Short mmCIF file of C-alpha atoms and ligand atoms in Angstrom, two decimals:
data_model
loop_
_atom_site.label_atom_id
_atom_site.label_comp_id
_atom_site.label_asym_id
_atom_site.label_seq_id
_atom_site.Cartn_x
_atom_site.Cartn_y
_atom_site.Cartn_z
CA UNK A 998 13.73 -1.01 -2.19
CA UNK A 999 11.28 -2.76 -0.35
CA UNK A 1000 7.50 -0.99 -0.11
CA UNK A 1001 7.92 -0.18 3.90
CA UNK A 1002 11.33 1.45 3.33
CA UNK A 1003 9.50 3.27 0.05
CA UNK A 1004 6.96 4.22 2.91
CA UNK A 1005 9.31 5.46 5.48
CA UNK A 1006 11.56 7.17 2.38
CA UNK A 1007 7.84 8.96 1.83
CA UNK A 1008 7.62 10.23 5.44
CA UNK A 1009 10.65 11.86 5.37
CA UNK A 1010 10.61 13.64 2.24
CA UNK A 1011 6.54 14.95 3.15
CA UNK A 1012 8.96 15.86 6.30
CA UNK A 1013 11.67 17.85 4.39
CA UNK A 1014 8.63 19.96 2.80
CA UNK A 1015 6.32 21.92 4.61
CA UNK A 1016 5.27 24.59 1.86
CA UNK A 1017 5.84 24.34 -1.75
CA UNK A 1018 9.18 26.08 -1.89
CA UNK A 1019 10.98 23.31 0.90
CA UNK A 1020 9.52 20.99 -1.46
CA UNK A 1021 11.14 21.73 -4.50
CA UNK A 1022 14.61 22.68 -2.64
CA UNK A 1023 14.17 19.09 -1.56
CA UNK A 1024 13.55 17.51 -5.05
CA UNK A 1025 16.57 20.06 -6.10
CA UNK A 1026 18.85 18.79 -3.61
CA UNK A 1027 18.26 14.65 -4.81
CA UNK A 1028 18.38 15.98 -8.43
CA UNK A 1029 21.37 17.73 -7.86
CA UNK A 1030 23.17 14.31 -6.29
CA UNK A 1031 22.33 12.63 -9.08
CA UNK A 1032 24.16 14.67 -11.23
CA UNK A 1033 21.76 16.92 -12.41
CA UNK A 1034 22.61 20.85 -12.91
CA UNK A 1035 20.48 23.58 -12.20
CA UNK A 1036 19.34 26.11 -14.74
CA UNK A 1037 18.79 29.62 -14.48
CA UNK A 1038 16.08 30.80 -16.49
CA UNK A 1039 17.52 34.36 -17.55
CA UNK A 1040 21.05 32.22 -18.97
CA UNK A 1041 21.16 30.80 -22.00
CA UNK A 1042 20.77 26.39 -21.54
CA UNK A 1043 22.93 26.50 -25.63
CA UNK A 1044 26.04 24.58 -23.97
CA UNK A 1045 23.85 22.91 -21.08
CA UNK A 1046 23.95 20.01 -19.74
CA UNK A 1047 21.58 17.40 -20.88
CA UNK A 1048 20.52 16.05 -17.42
CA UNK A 1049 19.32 19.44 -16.09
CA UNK A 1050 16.26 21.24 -14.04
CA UNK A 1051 15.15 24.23 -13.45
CA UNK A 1052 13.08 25.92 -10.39
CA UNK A 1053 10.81 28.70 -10.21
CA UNK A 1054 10.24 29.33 -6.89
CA UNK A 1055 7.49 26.21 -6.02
CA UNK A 1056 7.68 24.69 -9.01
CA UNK A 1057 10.36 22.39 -11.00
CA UNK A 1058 10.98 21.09 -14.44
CA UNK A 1059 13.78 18.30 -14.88
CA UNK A 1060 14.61 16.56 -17.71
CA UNK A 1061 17.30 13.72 -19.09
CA UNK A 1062 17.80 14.85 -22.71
CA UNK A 1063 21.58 12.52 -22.46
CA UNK A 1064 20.44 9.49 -24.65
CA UNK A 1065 20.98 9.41 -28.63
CA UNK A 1066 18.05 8.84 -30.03
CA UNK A 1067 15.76 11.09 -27.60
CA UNK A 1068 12.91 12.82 -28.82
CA UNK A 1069 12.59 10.06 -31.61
CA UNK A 1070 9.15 9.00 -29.07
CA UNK A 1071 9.05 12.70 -27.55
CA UNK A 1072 8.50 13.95 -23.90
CA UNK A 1073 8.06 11.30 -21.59
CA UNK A 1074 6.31 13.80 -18.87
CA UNK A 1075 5.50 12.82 -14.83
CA UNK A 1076 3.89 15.83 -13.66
CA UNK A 1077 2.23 16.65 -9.71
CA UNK A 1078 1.60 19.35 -8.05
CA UNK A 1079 3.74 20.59 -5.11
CA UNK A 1080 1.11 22.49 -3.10
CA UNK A 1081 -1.35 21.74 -0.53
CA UNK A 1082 -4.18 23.30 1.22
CA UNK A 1083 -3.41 25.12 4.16
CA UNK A 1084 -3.38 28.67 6.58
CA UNK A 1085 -1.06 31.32 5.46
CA UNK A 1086 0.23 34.53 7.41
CA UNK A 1087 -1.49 37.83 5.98
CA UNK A 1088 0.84 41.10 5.22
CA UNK A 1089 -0.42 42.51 8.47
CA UNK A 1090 -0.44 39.22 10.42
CA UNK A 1091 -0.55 41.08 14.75
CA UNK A 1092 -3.91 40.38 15.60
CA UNK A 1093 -5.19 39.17 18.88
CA UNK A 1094 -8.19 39.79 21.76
CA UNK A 1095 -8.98 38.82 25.41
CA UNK A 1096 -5.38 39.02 26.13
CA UNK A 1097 -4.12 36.60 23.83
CA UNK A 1098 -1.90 37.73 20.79
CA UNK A 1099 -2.69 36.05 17.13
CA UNK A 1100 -1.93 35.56 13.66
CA UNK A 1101 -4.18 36.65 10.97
CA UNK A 1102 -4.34 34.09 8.53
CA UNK A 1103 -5.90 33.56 4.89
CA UNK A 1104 -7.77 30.03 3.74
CA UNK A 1105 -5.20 28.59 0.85
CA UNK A 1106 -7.07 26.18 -0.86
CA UNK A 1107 -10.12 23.50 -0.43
CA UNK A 1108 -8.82 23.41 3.26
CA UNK A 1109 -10.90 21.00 5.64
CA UNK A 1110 -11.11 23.24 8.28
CA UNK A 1111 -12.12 21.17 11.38
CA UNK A 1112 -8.97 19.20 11.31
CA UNK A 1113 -6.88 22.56 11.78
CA UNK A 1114 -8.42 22.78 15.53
CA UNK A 1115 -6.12 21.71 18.16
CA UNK A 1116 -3.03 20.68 16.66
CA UNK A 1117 0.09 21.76 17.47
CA UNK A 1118 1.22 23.99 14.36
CA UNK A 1119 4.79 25.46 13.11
CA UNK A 1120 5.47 27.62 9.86
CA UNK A 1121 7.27 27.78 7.28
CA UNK A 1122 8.05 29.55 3.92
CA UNK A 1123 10.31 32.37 2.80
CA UNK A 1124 10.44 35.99 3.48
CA UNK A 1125 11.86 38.43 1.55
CA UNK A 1126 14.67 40.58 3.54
CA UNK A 1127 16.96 43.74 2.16
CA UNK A 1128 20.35 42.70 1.40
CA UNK A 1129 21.68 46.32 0.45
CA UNK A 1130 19.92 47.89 -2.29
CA UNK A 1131 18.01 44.58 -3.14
CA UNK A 1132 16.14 42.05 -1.68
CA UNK A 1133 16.99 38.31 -1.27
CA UNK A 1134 14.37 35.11 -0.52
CA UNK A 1135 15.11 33.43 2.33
CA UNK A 1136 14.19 30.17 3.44
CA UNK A 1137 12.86 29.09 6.85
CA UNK A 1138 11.02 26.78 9.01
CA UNK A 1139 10.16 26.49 12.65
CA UNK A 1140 9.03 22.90 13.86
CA UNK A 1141 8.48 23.47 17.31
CA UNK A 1142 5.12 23.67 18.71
CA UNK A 1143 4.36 27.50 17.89
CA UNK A 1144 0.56 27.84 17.43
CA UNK A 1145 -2.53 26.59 17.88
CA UNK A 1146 -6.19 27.17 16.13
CA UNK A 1147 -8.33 26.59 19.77
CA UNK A 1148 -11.36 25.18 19.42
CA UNK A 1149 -14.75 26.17 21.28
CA UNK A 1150 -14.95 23.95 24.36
CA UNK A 1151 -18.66 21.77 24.13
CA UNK A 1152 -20.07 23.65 27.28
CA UNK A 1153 -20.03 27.04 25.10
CA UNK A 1154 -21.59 24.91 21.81
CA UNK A 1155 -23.59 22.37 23.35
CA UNK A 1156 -24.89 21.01 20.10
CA UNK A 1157 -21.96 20.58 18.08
CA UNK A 1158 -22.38 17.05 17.76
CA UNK A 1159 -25.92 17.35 17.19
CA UNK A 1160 -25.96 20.09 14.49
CA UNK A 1161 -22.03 19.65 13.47
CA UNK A 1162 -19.28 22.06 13.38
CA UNK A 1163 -19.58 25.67 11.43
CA UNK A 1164 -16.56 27.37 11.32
CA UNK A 1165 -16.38 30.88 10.05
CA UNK A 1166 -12.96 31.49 8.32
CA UNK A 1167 -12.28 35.32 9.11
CA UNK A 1168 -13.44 34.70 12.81
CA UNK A 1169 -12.57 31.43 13.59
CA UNK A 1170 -9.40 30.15 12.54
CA UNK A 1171 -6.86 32.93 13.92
CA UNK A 1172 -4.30 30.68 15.45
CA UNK A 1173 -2.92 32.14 19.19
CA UNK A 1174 0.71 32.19 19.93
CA UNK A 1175 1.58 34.23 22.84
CA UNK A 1176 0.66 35.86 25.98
CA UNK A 1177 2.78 38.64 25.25
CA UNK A 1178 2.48 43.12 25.13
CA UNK A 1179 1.09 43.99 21.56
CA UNK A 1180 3.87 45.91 20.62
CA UNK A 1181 6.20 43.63 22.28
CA UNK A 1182 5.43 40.20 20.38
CA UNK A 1183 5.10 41.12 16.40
CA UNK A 1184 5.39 39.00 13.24
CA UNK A 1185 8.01 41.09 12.09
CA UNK A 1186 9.97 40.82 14.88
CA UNK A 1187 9.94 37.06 15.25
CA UNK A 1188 10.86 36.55 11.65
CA UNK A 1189 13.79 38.62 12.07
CA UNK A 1190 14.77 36.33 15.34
CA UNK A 1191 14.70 33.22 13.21
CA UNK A 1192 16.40 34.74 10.94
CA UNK A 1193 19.10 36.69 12.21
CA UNK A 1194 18.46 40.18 10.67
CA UNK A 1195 16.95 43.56 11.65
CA UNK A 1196 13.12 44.09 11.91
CA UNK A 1197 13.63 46.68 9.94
CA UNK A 1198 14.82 44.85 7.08
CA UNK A 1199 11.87 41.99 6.38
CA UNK A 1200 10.20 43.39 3.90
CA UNK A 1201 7.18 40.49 2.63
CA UNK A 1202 6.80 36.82 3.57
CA UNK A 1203 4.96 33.73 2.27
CA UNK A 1204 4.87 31.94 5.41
CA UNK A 1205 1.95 28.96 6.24
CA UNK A 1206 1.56 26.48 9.10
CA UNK A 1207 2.04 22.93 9.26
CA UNK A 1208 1.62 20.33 11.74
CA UNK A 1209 4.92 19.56 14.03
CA UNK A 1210 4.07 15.74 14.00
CA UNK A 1211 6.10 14.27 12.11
CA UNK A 1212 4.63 11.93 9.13
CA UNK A 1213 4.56 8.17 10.02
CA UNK A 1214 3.31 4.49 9.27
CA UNK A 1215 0.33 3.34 11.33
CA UNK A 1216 -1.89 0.63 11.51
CA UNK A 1217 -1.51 -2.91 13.02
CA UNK A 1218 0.94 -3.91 10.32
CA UNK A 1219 2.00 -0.36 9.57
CA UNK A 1220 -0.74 -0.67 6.55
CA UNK A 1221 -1.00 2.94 6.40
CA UNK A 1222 1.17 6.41 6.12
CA UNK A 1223 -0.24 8.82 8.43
CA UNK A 1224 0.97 11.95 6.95
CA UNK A 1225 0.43 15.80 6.13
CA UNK A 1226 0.53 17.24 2.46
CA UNK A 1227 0.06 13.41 0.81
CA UNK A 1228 -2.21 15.58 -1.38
CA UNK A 1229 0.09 15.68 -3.62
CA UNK A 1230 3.61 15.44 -2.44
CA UNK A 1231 3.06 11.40 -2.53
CA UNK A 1232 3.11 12.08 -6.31
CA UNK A 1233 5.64 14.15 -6.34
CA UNK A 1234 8.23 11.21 -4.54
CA UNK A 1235 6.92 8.80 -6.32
CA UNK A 1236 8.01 10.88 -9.59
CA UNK A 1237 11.05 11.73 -8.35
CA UNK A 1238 12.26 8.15 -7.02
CA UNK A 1239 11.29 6.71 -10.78
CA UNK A 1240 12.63 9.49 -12.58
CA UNK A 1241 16.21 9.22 -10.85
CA UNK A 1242 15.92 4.81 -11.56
CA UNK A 1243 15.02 5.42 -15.40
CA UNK A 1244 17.82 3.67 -16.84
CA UNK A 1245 19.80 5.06 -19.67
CA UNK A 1246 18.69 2.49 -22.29
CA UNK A 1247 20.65 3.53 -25.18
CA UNK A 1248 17.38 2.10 -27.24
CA UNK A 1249 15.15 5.19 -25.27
CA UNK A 1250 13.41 6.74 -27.55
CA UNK A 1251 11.62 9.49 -25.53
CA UNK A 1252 12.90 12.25 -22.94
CA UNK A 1253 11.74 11.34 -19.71
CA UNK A 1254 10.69 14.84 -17.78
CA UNK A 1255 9.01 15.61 -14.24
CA UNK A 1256 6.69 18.60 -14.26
CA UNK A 1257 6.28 19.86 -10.61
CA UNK A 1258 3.65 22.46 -10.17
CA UNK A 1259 2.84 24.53 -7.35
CA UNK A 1260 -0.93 26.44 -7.31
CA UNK A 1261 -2.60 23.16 -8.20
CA UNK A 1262 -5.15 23.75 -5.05
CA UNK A 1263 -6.28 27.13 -6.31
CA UNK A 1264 -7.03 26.89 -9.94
CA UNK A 1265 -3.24 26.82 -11.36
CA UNK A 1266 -3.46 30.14 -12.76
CA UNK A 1267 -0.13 32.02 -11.86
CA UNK A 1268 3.65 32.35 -13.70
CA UNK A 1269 4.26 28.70 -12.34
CA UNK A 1270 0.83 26.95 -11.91
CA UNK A 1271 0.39 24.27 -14.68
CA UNK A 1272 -1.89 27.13 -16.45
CA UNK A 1273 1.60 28.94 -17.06
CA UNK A 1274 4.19 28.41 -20.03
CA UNK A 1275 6.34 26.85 -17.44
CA UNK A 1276 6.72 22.91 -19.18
CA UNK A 1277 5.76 24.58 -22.56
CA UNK A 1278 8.61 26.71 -22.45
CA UNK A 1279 11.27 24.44 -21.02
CA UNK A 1280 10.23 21.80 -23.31
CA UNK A 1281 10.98 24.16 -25.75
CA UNK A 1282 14.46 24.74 -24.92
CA UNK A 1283 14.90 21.59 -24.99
CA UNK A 1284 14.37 21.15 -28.24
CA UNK A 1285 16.53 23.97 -29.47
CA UNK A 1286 19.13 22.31 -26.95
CA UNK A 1287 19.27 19.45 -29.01
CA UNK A 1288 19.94 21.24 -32.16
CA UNK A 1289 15.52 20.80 -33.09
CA UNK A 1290 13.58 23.65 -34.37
CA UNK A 1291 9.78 24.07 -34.10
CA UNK A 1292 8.75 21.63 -36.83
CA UNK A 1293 10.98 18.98 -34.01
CA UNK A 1294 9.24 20.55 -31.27
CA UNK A 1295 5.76 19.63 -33.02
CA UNK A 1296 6.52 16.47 -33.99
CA UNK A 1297 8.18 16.04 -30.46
CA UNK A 1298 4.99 17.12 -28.97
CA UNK A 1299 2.78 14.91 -30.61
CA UNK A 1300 4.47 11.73 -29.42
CA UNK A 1301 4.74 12.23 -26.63
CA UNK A 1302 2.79 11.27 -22.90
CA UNK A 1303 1.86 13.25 -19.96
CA UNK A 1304 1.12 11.29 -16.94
CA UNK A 1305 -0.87 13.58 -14.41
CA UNK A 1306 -0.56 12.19 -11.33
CA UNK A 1307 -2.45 13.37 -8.12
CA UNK A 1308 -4.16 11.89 -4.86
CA UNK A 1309 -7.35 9.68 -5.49
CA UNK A 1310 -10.01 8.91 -3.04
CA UNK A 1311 -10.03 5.89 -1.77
CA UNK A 1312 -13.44 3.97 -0.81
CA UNK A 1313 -14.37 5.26 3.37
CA UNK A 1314 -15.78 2.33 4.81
CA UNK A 1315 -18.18 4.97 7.18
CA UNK A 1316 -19.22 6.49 3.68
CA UNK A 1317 -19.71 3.85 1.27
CA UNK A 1318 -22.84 5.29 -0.27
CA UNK A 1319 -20.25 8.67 -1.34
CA UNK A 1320 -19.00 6.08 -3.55
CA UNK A 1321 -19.69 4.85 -7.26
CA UNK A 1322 -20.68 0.72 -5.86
CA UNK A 1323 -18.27 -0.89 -8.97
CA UNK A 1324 -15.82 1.19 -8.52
CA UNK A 1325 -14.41 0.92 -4.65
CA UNK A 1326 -10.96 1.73 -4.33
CA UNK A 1327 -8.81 0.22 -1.87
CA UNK A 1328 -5.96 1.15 -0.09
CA UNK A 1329 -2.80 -0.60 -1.11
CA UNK A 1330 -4.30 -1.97 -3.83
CA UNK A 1331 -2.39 -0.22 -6.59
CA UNK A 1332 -2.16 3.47 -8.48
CA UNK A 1333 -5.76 4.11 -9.78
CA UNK A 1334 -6.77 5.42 -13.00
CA UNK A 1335 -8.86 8.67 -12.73
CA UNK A 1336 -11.84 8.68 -15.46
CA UNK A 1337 -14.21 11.02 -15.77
CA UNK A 1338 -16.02 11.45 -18.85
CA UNK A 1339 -17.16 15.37 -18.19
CA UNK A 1340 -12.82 15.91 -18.68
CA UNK A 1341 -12.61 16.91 -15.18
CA UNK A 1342 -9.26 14.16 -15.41
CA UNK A 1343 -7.96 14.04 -19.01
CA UNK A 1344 -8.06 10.58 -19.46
CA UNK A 1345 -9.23 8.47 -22.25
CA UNK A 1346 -9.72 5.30 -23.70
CA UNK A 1347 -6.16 5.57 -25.46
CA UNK A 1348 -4.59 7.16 -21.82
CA UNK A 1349 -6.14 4.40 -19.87
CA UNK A 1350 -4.83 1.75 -22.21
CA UNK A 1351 -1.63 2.96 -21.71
CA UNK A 1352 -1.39 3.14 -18.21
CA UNK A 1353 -2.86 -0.15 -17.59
CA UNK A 1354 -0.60 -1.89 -19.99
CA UNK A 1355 2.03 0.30 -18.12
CA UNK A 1356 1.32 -1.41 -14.83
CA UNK A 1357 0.74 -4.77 -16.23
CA UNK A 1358 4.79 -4.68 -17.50
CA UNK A 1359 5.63 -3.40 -14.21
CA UNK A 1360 3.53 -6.39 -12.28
CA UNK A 1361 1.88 -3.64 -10.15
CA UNK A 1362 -1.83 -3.70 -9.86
CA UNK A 1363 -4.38 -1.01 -10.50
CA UNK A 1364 -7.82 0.24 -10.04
CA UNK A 1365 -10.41 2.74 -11.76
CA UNK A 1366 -11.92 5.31 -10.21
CA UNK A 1367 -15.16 6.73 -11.56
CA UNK A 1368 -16.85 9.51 -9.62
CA UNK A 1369 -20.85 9.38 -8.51
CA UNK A 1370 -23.00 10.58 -11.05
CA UNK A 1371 -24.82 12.75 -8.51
CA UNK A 1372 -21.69 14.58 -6.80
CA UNK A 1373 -19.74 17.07 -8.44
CA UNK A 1374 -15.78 15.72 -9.39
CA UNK A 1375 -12.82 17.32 -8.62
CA UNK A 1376 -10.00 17.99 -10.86
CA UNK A 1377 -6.33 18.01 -11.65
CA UNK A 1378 -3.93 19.76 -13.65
CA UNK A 1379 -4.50 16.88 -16.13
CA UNK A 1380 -7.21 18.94 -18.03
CA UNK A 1381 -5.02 21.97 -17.66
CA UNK A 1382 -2.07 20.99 -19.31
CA UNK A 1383 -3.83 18.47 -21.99
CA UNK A 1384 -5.74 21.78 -22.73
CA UNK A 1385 -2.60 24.03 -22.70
CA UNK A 1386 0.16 21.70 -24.48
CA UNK A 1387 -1.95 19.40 -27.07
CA UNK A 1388 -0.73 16.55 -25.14
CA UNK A 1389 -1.96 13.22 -24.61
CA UNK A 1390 -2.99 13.33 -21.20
CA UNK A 1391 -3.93 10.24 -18.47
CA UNK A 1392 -5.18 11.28 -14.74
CA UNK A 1393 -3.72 8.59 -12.19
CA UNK A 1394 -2.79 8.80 -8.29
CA UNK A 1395 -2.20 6.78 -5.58
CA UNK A 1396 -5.74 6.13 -3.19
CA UNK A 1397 -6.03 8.12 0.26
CA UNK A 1398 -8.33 8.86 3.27
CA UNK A 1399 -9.03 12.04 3.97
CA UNK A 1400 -8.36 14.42 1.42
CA UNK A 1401 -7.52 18.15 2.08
CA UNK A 1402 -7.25 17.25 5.94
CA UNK A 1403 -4.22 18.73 8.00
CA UNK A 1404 -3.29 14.63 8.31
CA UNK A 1405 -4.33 12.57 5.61
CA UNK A 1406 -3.85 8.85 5.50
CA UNK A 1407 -2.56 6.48 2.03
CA UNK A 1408 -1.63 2.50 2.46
CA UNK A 1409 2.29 1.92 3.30
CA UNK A 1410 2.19 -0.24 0.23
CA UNK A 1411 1.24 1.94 -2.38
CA UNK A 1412 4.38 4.72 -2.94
CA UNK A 1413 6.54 1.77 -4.15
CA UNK A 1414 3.09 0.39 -6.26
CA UNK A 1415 3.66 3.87 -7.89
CA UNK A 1416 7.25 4.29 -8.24
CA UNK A 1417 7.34 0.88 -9.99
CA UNK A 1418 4.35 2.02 -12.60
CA UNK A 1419 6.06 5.40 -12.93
CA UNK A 1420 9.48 3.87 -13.56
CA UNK A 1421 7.94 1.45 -16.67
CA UNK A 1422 6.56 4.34 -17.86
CA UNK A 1423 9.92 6.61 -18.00
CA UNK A 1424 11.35 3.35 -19.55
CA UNK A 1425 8.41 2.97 -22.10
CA UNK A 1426 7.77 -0.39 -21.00
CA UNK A 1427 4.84 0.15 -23.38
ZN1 ZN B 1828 -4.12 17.14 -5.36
#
């Protein structure tokens, strides 16, 4: 595939996945084609398949346990994280004043919260609506232009420019949506509308906005992806297109496995954050799958390789002094390994060997990233799951503008820079 038909392949799958849950359904559906069968957790996996997955609601473990000598070289593990900052709908969501009727809506996540003012917003998620004596998780999404977070015009905050823009998030970032009676235009009401049921019958909802523009290339020679979400469902494509293209080599010695997380953005503690027994358990199963007990599981454990992979800031040219002077990062110039020697990313000298030499079989470049001495670091579920599993752990992503905004911007080039590294690596090209 060529790396502007990799881009445009990105665009639509950030397209197919506004929230967490779309996302996975998405990576479900491509799994599925390729022959993969989906697990239920409560059922026993004894006479499973050996190319399977398994979902719990935003997050997704799949696996290709159908070579011989798997598990000889262990877990071969791509894992991402499937959420992304953004506004979500509280329980009791009718608000509104001054005639106009809004949403209540809860900060999820590190959100940037200027560049959630005057876009044209949808929502998605799932709600949870009685289906006789139980209830049953529905899917939905509305992508026309449904609300909008209005900002202040200048002439009521003349020195915005001057003193820069303070948003308060309880009084400033209720999106508006209609002109309509109080009692006559409520949540509830509209969700049942979508969805085809009673009002009465919508019981609870995990619905968030997104922006109705679709994602894109941009740039003179379509250098760049203009897209919601990047942070981190770039990874998460990237994973997925090398983990369907890992050959079966019947000389594969390791289980190649994506690890899909959602919760990333608010600490990953949660039943399916990468804090959770999520991997550790299905990892587990595995094992017992393939007739291993826990002295395989060990030993399967410490072979194997967990490459973390999530969004890495690439070097602003309006902001150069943000950035650590030998290590700029440029845009299209290849996956970049994250080191940080405080273990905010988990790799080490033995992780960034690895990855390097990884890249160097695949013929894709890379970069380093090193954070500013003098600015706190972010993190990743790298640390997490090294911390959790015993793993050997190395932090990577693909560089991007504007982290955390409601549009965030990567170079065109680099999805199929990644797939290729990620596909050597499934391979053990190294
Ligand atoms: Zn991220």
């Amino acid at each position: 595939m060529a790396p502007h038909e990799r881009a445009t392949a990105l665009c639509r799958f950030i397209d197919a996945s506004p929230t967490p849950f779309h996302a996975v359904e998405e990576c479900a559906r491509r799994l599925k084609q390729a022959g993969f069968a989906r697990l239920e957790e409560a059922q026993s996996w004894k006479e499973a398949p050996p190319r399977a997955f398994v979902a719990r609601s935003g997050s997704l473990v799949a696996w290709d346990a159908s070579r011989a000598s798997a598990l000889e070289g262990g877990f071969r593990i791509v894992g991402a994280h499937t959420d992304s900052p953004n506004l979500r709908v509280k329980p009791r969501a009718n608000a509104g004043a001054a005639g106009i009727r809004q949403l209540g809506v809860e900060v999820y996540g590190g959100v940037l919260l200027n560049s959630w003012l005057d876009r044209d917003l949808g929502m998605a998620g799932r709600v949870f609506v009685r289906a006789g004596a139980s209830v049953e998780p529905r899917l939905m999404r509305v992508d026309r232009a449904l609300l909008r977070v209005a900002q202040l015009a200048i002439h009521l905050d003349r020195e915005v420019n001057e003193r820069g823009l303070l948003l308060d998030k309880q009084l400033h970032l209720a999106p508006i949506w209609s002109l309509g009676r109080p009692a006559a235009d409520l949540f509830e009401g509209f969700l049942a509308a979508e969805l085809g049921c009673e009002v009465r019958d919508v019981v609870s909802w995990d619905m968030m906005l997104h922006d109705v523009v679709p994602a894109r290339t941009l740039g003179l020679h379509d250098e760049f992806v203009a897209a919601p979400r990047l942070d981190n469902l770039c990874s998460c494509f990237c994973g997925l297109e090398a983990f369907l293209q890992a050959p079966a080599r019947e000389a594969a010695r390791a289980v190649p496995v994506l690890a899909f997380f959602d919760h990333e953005e608010v600490g990953s503690t949660s039943n399916r954050g990468a804090a959770g027994p999520l991997l550790k358990d299905a990892l587990e199963r595995v094992v017992l799958q393939q007739g291993g007990g826990r002295e395989e599981q060990h030993r399967a454990m410490a072979r194997s390789w967990f490459v973390s992979s999530d969004m890495a800031h690439a070097t602003h040219p309006n902001y150069r002094e943000k950035h650590e002077p030998e290590h700029w990062i440029l845009l299209g110039g290849g996956p970049v390994i994250k080191i940080n020697t405080n273990q905010r990313y988990a790799t080490d000298a033995e992780g960034e060997a690895l990855f390097a030499r990884t890249c160097e079989a695949a013929g894709v470049p890379f970069q380093k990233y090193s954070h500013r001495s003098n600015l706190a670091c972010g993190s990743t579920i790298g640390p997490i799951t090294a911390a959790a599993l015993g793993l050997r752990v190395v932090d990577v992503g693909n560089p991007q503008l504007s982290m955390h905004s409601c549009r965030e911007l990567c170079g065109s080039a680099d999805p199929d820079h990644m797939v290729r590294a990620l596909a050597a690596f499934f391979s053990e090209a190294v």
